[in-house]
CSV table of C-alpha atoms in Angstrom, one decimal:
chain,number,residue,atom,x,y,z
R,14,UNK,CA,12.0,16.7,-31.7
R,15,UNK,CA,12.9,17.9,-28.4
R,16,UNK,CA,10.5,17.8,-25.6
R,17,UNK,CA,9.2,21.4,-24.2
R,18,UNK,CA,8.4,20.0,-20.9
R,19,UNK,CA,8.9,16.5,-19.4
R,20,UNK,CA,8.9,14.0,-15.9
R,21,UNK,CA,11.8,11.9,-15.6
R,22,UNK,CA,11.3,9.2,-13.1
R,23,UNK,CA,13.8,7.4,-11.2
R,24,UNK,CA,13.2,3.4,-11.3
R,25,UNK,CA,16.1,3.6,-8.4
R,26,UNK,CA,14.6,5.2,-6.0
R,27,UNK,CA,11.0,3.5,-6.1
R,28,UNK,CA,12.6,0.2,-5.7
R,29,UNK,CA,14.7,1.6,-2.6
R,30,UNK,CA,11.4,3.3,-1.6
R,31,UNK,CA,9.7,0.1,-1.4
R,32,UNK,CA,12.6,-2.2,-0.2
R,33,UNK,CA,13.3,0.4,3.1
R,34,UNK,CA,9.0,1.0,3.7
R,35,UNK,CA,9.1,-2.7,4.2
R,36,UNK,CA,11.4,-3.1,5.9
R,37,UNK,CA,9.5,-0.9,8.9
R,38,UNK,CA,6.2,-2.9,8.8
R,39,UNK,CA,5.8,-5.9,11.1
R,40,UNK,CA,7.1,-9.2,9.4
R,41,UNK,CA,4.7,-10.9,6.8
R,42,UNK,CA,2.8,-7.9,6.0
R,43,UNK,CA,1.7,-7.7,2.1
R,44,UNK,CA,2.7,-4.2,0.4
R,45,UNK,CA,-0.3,-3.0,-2.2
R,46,UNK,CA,1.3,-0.9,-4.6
R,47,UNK,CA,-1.3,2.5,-5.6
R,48,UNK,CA,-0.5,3.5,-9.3
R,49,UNK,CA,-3.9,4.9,-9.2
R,50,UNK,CA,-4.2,9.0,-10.6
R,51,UNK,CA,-1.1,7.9,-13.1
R,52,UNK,CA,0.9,6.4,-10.3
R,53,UNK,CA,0.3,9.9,-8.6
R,54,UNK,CA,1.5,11.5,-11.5
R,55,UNK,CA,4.3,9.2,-11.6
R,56,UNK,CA,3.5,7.1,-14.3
R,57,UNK,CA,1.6,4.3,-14.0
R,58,UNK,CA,3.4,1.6,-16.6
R,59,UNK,CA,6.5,2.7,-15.7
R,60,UNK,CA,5.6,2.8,-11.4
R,61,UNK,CA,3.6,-0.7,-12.1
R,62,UNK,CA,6.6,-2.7,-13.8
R,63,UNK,CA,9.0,-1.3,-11.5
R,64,UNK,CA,6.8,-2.0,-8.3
R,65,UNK,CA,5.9,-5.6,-9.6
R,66,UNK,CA,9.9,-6.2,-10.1
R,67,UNK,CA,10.7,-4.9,-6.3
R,68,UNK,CA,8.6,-7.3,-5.2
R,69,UNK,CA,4.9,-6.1,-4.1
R,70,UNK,CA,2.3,-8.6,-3.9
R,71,UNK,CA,-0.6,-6.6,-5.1
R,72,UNK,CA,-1.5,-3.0,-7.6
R,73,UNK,CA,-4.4,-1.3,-6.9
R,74,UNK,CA,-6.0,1.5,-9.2
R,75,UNK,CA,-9.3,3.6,-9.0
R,76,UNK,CA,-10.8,2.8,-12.3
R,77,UNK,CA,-11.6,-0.5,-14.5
R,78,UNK,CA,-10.1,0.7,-17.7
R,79,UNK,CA,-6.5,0.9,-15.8
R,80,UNK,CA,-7.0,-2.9,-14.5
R,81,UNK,CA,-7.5,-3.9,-17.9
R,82,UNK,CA,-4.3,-2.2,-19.3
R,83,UNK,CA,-2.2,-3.5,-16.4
R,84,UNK,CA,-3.5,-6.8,-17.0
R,85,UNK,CA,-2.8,-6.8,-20.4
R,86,UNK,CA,0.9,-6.5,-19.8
R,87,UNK,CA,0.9,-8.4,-15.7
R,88,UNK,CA,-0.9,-11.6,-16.3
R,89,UNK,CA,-0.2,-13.1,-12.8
R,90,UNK,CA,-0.1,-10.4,-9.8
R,91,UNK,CA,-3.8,-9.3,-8.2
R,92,UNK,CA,-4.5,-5.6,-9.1
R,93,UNK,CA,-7.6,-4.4,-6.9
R,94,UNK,CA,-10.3,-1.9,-8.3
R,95,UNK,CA,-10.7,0.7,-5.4
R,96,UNK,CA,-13.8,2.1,-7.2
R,97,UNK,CA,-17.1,0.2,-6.6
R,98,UNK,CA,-17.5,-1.8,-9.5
R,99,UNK,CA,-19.6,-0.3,-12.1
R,100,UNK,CA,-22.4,-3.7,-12.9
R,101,UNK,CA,-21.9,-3.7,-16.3
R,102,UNK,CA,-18.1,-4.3,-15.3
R,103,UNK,CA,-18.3,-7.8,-13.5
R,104,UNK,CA,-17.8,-9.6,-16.3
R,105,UNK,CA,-15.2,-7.9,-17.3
R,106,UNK,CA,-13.1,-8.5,-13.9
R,107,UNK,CA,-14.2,-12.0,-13.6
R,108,UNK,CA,-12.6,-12.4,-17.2
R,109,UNK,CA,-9.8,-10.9,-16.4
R,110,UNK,CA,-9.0,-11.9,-12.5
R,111,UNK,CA,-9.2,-8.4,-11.4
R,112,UNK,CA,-10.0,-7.9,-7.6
R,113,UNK,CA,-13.3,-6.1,-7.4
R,114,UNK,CA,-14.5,-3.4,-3.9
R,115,UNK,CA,-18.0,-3.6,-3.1
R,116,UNK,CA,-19.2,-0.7,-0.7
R,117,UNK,CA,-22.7,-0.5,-1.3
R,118,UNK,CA,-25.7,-2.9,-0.7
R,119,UNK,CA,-27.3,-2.9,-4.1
R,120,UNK,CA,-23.9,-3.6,-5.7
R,121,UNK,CA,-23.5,-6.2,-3.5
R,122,UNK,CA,-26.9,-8.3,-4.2
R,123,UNK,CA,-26.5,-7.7,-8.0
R,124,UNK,CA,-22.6,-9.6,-7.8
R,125,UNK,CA,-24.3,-12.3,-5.5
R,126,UNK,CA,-27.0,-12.2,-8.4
R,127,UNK,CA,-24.6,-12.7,-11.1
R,128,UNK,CA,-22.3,-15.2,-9.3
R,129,UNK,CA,-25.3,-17.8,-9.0
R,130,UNK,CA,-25.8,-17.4,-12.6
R,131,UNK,CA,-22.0,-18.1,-13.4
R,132,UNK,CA,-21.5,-20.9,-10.6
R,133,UNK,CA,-19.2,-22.7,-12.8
R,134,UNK,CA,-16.8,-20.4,-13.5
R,135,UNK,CA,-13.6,-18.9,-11.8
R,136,UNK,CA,-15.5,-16.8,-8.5
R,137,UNK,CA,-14.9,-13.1,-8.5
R,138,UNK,CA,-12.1,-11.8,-5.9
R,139,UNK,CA,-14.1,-9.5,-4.3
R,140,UNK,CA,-12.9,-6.6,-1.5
R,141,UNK,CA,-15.6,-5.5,0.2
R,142,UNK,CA,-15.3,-1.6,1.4
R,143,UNK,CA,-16.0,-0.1,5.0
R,144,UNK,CA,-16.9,3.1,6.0
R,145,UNK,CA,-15.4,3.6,9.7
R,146,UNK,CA,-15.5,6.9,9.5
R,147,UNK,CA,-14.7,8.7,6.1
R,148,UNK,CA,-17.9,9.2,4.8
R,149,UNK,CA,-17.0,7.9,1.8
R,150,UNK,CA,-17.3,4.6,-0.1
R,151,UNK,CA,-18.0,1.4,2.6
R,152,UNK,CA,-20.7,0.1,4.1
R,153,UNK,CA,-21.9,1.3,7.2
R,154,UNK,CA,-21.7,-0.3,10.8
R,155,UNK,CA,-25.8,-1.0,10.9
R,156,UNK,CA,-25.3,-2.8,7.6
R,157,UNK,CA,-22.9,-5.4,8.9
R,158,UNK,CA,-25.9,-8.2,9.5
R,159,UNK,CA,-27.4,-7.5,6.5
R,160,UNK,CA,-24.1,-7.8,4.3
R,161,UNK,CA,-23.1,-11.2,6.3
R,162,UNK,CA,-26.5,-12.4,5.7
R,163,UNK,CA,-26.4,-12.2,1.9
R,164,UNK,CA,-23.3,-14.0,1.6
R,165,UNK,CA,-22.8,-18.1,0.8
R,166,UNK,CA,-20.3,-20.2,0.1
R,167,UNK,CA,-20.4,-19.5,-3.6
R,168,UNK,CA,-19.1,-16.5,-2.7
R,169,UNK,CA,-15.6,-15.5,-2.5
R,170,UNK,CA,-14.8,-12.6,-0.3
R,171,UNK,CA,-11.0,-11.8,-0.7
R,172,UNK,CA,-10.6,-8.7,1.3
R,173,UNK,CA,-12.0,-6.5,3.8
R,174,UNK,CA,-10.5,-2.7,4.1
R,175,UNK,CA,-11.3,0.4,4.7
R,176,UNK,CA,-9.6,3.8,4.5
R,177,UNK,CA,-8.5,6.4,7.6
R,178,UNK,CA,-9.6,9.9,8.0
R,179,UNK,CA,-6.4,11.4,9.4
R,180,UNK,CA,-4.1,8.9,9.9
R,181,UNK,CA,-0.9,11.0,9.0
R,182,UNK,CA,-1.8,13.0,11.9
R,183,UNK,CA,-1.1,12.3,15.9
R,184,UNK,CA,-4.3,14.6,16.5
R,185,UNK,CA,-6.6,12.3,15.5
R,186,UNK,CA,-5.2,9.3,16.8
R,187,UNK,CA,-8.1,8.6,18.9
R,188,UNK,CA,-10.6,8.9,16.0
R,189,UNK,CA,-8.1,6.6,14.2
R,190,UNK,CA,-8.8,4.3,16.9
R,191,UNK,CA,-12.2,4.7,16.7
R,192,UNK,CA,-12.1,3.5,13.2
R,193,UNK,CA,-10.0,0.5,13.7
R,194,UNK,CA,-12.8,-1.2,16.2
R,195,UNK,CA,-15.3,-0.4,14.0
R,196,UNK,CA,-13.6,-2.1,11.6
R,197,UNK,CA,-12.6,-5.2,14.3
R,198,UNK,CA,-16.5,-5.5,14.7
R,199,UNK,CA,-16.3,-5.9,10.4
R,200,UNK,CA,-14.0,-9.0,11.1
R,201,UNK,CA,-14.8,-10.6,13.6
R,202,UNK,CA,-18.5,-11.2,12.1
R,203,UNK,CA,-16.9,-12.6,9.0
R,204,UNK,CA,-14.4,-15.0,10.9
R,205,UNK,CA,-17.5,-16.0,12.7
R,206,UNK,CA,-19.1,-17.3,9.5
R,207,UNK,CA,-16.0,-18.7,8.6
R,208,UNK,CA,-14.3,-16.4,6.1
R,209,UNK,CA,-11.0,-15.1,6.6
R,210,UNK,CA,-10.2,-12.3,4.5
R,211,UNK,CA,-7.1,-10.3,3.6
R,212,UNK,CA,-7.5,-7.1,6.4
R,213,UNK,CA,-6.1,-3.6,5.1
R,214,UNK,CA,-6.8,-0.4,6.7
R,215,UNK,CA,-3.6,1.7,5.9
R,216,UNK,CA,-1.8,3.5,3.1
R,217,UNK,CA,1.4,5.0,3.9
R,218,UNK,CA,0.8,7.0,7.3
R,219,UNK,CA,-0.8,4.3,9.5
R,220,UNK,CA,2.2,2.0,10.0
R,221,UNK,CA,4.2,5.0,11.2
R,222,UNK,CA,2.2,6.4,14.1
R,223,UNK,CA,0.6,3.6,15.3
R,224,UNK,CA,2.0,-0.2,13.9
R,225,UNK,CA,-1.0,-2.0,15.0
R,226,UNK,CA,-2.3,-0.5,11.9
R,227,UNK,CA,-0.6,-2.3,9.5
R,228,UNK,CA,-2.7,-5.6,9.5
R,229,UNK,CA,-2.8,-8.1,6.5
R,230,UNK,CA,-1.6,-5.5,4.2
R,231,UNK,CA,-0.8,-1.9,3.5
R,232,UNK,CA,-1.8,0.1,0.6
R,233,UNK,CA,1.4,2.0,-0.3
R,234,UNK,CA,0.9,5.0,-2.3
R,235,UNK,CA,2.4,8.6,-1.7
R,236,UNK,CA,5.2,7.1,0.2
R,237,UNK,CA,6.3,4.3,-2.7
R,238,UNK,CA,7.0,7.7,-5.1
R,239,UNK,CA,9.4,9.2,-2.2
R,240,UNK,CA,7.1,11.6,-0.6
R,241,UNK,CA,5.7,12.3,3.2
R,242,UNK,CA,2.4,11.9,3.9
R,243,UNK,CA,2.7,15.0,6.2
R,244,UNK,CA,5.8,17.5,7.4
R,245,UNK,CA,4.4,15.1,10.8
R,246,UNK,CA,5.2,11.9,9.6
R,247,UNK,CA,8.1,12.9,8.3
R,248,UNK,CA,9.5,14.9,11.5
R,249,UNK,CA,8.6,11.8,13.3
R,250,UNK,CA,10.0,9.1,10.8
R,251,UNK,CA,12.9,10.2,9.0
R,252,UNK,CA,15.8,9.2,11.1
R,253,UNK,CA,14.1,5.2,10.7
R,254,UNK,CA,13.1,5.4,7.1
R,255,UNK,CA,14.3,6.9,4.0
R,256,UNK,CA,12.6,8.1,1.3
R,257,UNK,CA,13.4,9.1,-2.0
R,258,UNK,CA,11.5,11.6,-4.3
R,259,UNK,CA,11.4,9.7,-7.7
R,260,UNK,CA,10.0,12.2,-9.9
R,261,UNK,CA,11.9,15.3,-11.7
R,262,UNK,CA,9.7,17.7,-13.8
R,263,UNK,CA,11.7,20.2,-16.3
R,264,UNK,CA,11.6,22.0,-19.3
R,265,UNK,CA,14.0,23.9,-21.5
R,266,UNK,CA,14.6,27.9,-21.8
R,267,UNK,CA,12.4,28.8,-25.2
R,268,UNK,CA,13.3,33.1,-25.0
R,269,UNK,CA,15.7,35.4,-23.5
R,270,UNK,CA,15.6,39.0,-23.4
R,271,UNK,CA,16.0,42.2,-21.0
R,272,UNK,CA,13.2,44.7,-20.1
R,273,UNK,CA,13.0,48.1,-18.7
R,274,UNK,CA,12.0,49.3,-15.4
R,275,UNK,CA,8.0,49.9,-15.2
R,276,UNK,CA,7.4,46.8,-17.5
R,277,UNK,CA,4.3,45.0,-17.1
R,278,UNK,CA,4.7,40.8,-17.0
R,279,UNK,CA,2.3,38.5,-18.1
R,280,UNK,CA,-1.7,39.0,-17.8
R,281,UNK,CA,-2.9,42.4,-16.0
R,282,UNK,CA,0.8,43.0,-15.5
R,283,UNK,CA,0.6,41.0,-12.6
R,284,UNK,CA,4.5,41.6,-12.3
R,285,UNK,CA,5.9,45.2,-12.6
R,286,UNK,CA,9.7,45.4,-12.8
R,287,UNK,CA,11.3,48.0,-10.7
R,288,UNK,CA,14.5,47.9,-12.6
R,289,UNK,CA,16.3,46.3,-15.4
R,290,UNK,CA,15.7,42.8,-15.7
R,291,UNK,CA,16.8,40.2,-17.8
R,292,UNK,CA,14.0,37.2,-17.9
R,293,UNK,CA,13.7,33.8,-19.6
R,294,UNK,CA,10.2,32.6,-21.3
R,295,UNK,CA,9.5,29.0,-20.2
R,296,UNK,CA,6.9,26.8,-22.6
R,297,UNK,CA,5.1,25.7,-19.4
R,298,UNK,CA,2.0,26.9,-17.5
R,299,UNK,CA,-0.7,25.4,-15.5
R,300,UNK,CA,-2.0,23.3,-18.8
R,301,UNK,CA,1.2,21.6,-17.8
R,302,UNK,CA,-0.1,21.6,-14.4
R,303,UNK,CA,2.1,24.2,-12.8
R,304,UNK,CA,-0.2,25.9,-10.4
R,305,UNK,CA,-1.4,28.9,-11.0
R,306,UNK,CA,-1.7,30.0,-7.9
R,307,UNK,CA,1.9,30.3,-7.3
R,308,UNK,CA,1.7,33.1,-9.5
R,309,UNK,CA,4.7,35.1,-8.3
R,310,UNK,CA,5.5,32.9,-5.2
R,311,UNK,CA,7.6,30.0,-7.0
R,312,UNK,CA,10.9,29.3,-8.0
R,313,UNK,CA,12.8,27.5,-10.5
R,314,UNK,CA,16.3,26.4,-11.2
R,315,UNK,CA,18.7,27.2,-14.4
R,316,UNK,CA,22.2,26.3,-14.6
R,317,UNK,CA,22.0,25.8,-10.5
R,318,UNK,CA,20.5,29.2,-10.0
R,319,UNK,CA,17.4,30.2,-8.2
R,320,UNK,CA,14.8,31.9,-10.5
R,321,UNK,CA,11.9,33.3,-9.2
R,322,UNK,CA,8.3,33.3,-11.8
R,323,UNK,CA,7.4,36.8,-12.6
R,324,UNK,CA,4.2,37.5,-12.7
R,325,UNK,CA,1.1,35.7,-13.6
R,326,UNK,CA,1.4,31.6,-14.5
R,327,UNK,CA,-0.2,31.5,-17.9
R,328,UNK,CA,-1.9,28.6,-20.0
R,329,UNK,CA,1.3,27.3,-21.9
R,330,UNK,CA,4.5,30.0,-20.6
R,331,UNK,CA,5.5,31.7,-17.6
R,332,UNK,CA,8.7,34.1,-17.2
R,333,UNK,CA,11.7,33.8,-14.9
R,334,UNK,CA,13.8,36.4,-13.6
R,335,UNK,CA,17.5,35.2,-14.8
R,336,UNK,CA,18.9,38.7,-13.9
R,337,UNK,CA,21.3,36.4,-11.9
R,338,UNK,CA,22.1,33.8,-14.1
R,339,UNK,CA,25.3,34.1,-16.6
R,340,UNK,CA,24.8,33.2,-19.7
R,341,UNK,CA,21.5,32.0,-20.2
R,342,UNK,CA,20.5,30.7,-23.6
R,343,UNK,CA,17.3,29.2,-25.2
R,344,UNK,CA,17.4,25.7,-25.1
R,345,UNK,CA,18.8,25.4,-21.4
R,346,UNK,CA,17.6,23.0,-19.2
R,347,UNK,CA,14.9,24.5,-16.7
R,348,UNK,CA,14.2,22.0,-13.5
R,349,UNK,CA,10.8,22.5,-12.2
R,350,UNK,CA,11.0,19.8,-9.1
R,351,UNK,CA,14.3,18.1,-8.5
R,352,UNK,CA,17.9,18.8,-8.1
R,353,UNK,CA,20.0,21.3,-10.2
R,354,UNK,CA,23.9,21.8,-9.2
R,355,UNK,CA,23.4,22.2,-5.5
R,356,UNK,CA,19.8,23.4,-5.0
R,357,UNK,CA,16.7,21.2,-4.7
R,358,UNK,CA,12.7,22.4,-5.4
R,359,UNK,CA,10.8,19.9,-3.7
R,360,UNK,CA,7.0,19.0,-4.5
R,361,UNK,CA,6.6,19.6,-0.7
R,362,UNK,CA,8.4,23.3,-1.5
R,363,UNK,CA,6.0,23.9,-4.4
R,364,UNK,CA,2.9,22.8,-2.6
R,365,UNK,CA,3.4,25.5,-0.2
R,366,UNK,CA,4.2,28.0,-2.7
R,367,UNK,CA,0.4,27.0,-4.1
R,368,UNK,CA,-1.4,26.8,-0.8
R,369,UNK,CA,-2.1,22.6,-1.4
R,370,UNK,CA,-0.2,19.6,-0.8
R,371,UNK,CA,2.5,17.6,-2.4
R,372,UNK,CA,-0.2,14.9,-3.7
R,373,UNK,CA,-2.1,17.4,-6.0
R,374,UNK,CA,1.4,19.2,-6.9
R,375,UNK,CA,2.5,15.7,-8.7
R,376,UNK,CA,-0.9,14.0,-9.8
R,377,UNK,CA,-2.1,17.4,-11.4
R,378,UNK,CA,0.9,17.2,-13.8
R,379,UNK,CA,-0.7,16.3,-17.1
R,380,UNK,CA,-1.0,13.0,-18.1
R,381,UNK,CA,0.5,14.0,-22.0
R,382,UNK,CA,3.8,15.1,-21.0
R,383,UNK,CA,6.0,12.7,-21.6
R,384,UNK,CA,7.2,10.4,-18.2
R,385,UNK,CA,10.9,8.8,-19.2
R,386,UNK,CA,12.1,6.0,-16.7
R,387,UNK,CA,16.0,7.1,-15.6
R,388,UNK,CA,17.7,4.9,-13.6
């Protein structure tokens, strides 16, 4: 049975992704690989194996329930839990050896709880999460002699991280700044009660603007699938670093036929032909994850031909104009993002079809088409 819409990923270019982003960072620096959100929409088996093979030394994911799958299948390398653990979880991670983040006090004092109760077994690896800035998960600068207070030599802090607020950006370089001594006041009142954690700040961007940032360790996400952070970074770094994209997304051709001028397409004839036009149904719509609001504004490629979408995206199909396409049948290929004869869509070309950004374009692909690993 042949798929009607599916993500091919290239193993090739993740590994070459990750082999040329190293080789940028300053020398001994630790690459976390982010297969959180399905590897980004990638794939997360497929981005994990591939990542563990090229060499990371860490995985991270948002959620518990994707630790314990990568364990099952990864017994050795550390995979980090960005989420706060969940309490009823602890068990489950000290189990397992999965690398918890703790970002709030109350989390913190119930770990420390459980720890003294479980003395003689293996400690929990725990990250514990700063907010420098973010106004997300992390503990707050006022809490830093509270948190150093609670801890004792039963305890096993790992890491200490925390996440930028614009760090793919030279504008906020100086509120970047601002973030990393917050986070150098974080560090230096662990190393003065003698613990020494890994340090990581960055994901992708922050090595490239400013190197400094780079620390223990760098979170690589966006940039391991062969995407740009930001049409910044990428103006600024793409002469010293190549990436990439790894993902294709296509589908196949399911109907061809020709309609007359003053014909309504798709819902509230949201397209109205102004002459004879020949169009293609595709069996793909924004259940798929294709946005919908690129309704009208996107195009796709058949037999190396530009096609633009007619009309309204709709839950399972949209429609092509193929007026300029010879022989088009059902059946042929359709490529949604990647390369078709000489022409290229790009996620990055899409997201500004849709008004968003290249991360949403690929993590918003559903997780139940298929993802097939090409070389």
């Amino acid at each position: 049975m042949q798929h009607r819409t599916w993500v091919e990923i290239s193993t090739t270019a993740i590994k070459e992704n990750i082999t040329n982003y190293r080789k940028v960072l300053p020398k001994g620096v630790k690459i976390m690989a982010v297969v959180k959100a399905n590897a980004y929409g990638h794939g997360r088996d497929i981005c994990a194996g591939t990542a563990i093979k090229s060499g990371v030394d860490y995985l991270a994911v948002f959620t518990m329930e994707d630790a314990v799958i990568l364990r099952k299948n990864n017994k050795s390398i550390p995979i980090l839990v960005l989420k706060q653990i969940d309490v009823q979880d602890i068990k489950i991670a000290q189990n397992l050896n999965i690398d918890i983040t703790i970002s709030s006090l109350p989390v913190l004092k119930e770990v420390i709880k459980f720890n003294n109760k479980n003395i003689s077994k293996k400690n929990l690896n725990i990250h514990l999460k700063i907010d420098s800035g973010l106004s997300r998960q992390g503990f707050l600068l006022d809490e830093v002699k509270n948190v150093v207070g609670l801890l004792n030599k039963n305890i096993k802090i790992k890491g200490l991280y925390t996440h930028f607020t614009g760090a793919e950006s030279k504008k906020f370089n100086s509120y970047t700044q601002s973030q990393v001594q917050e986070f150098l006041i974080w560090a230096k009142a662990f190393e003065d009660i003698g613990y020494l954690p890994i340090l990581h700040t960055s994901a992708t961007s922050g090595p490239l603007l400013l190197n400094v940032l780079a620390f223990d360790m760098v979170r690589l996400g966006i940039g391991m699938y062969g995407l740009w952070p930001s049409s910044e970074i990428k103006n600024i770094m793409e002469k010293k670093l190549t990436l990439k994209p790894a993902l294709s997304w296509k589908t196949v051709v399911s109907e061809v036929k020709t309609i007359l001028p003053d014909t309504g397409v798709a819902y509230e004839a949201s397209f109205i032909t102004n002459k004879k036009t020949k169009i293609a149904v595709l069996p793909i719509g924004y259940w798929d994850g294709l946005p919908r609001s690129a309704t009208n504004n996107i195009d796709v490629l058949i037999r190396g031909h530009r096609c633009r979408l007619l009309g309204r995206v709709m839950m399972n199909m949209c429609i092509v104009d193929v007026n300029n396409v010879p022989n088009v049948i059902p059946g042929d290929e359709v490529v949604i993002i990647g390369h078709q004869g000489k022409e290229t869509i790009s996620a990055d070309e899409m997201a500004i079809c849709a008004g968003t950004i290249n991360y949403e374009i690929v993590t918003r692909i559903n997780p139940e088409i298929p993802r097939i690993a090409i070389k």
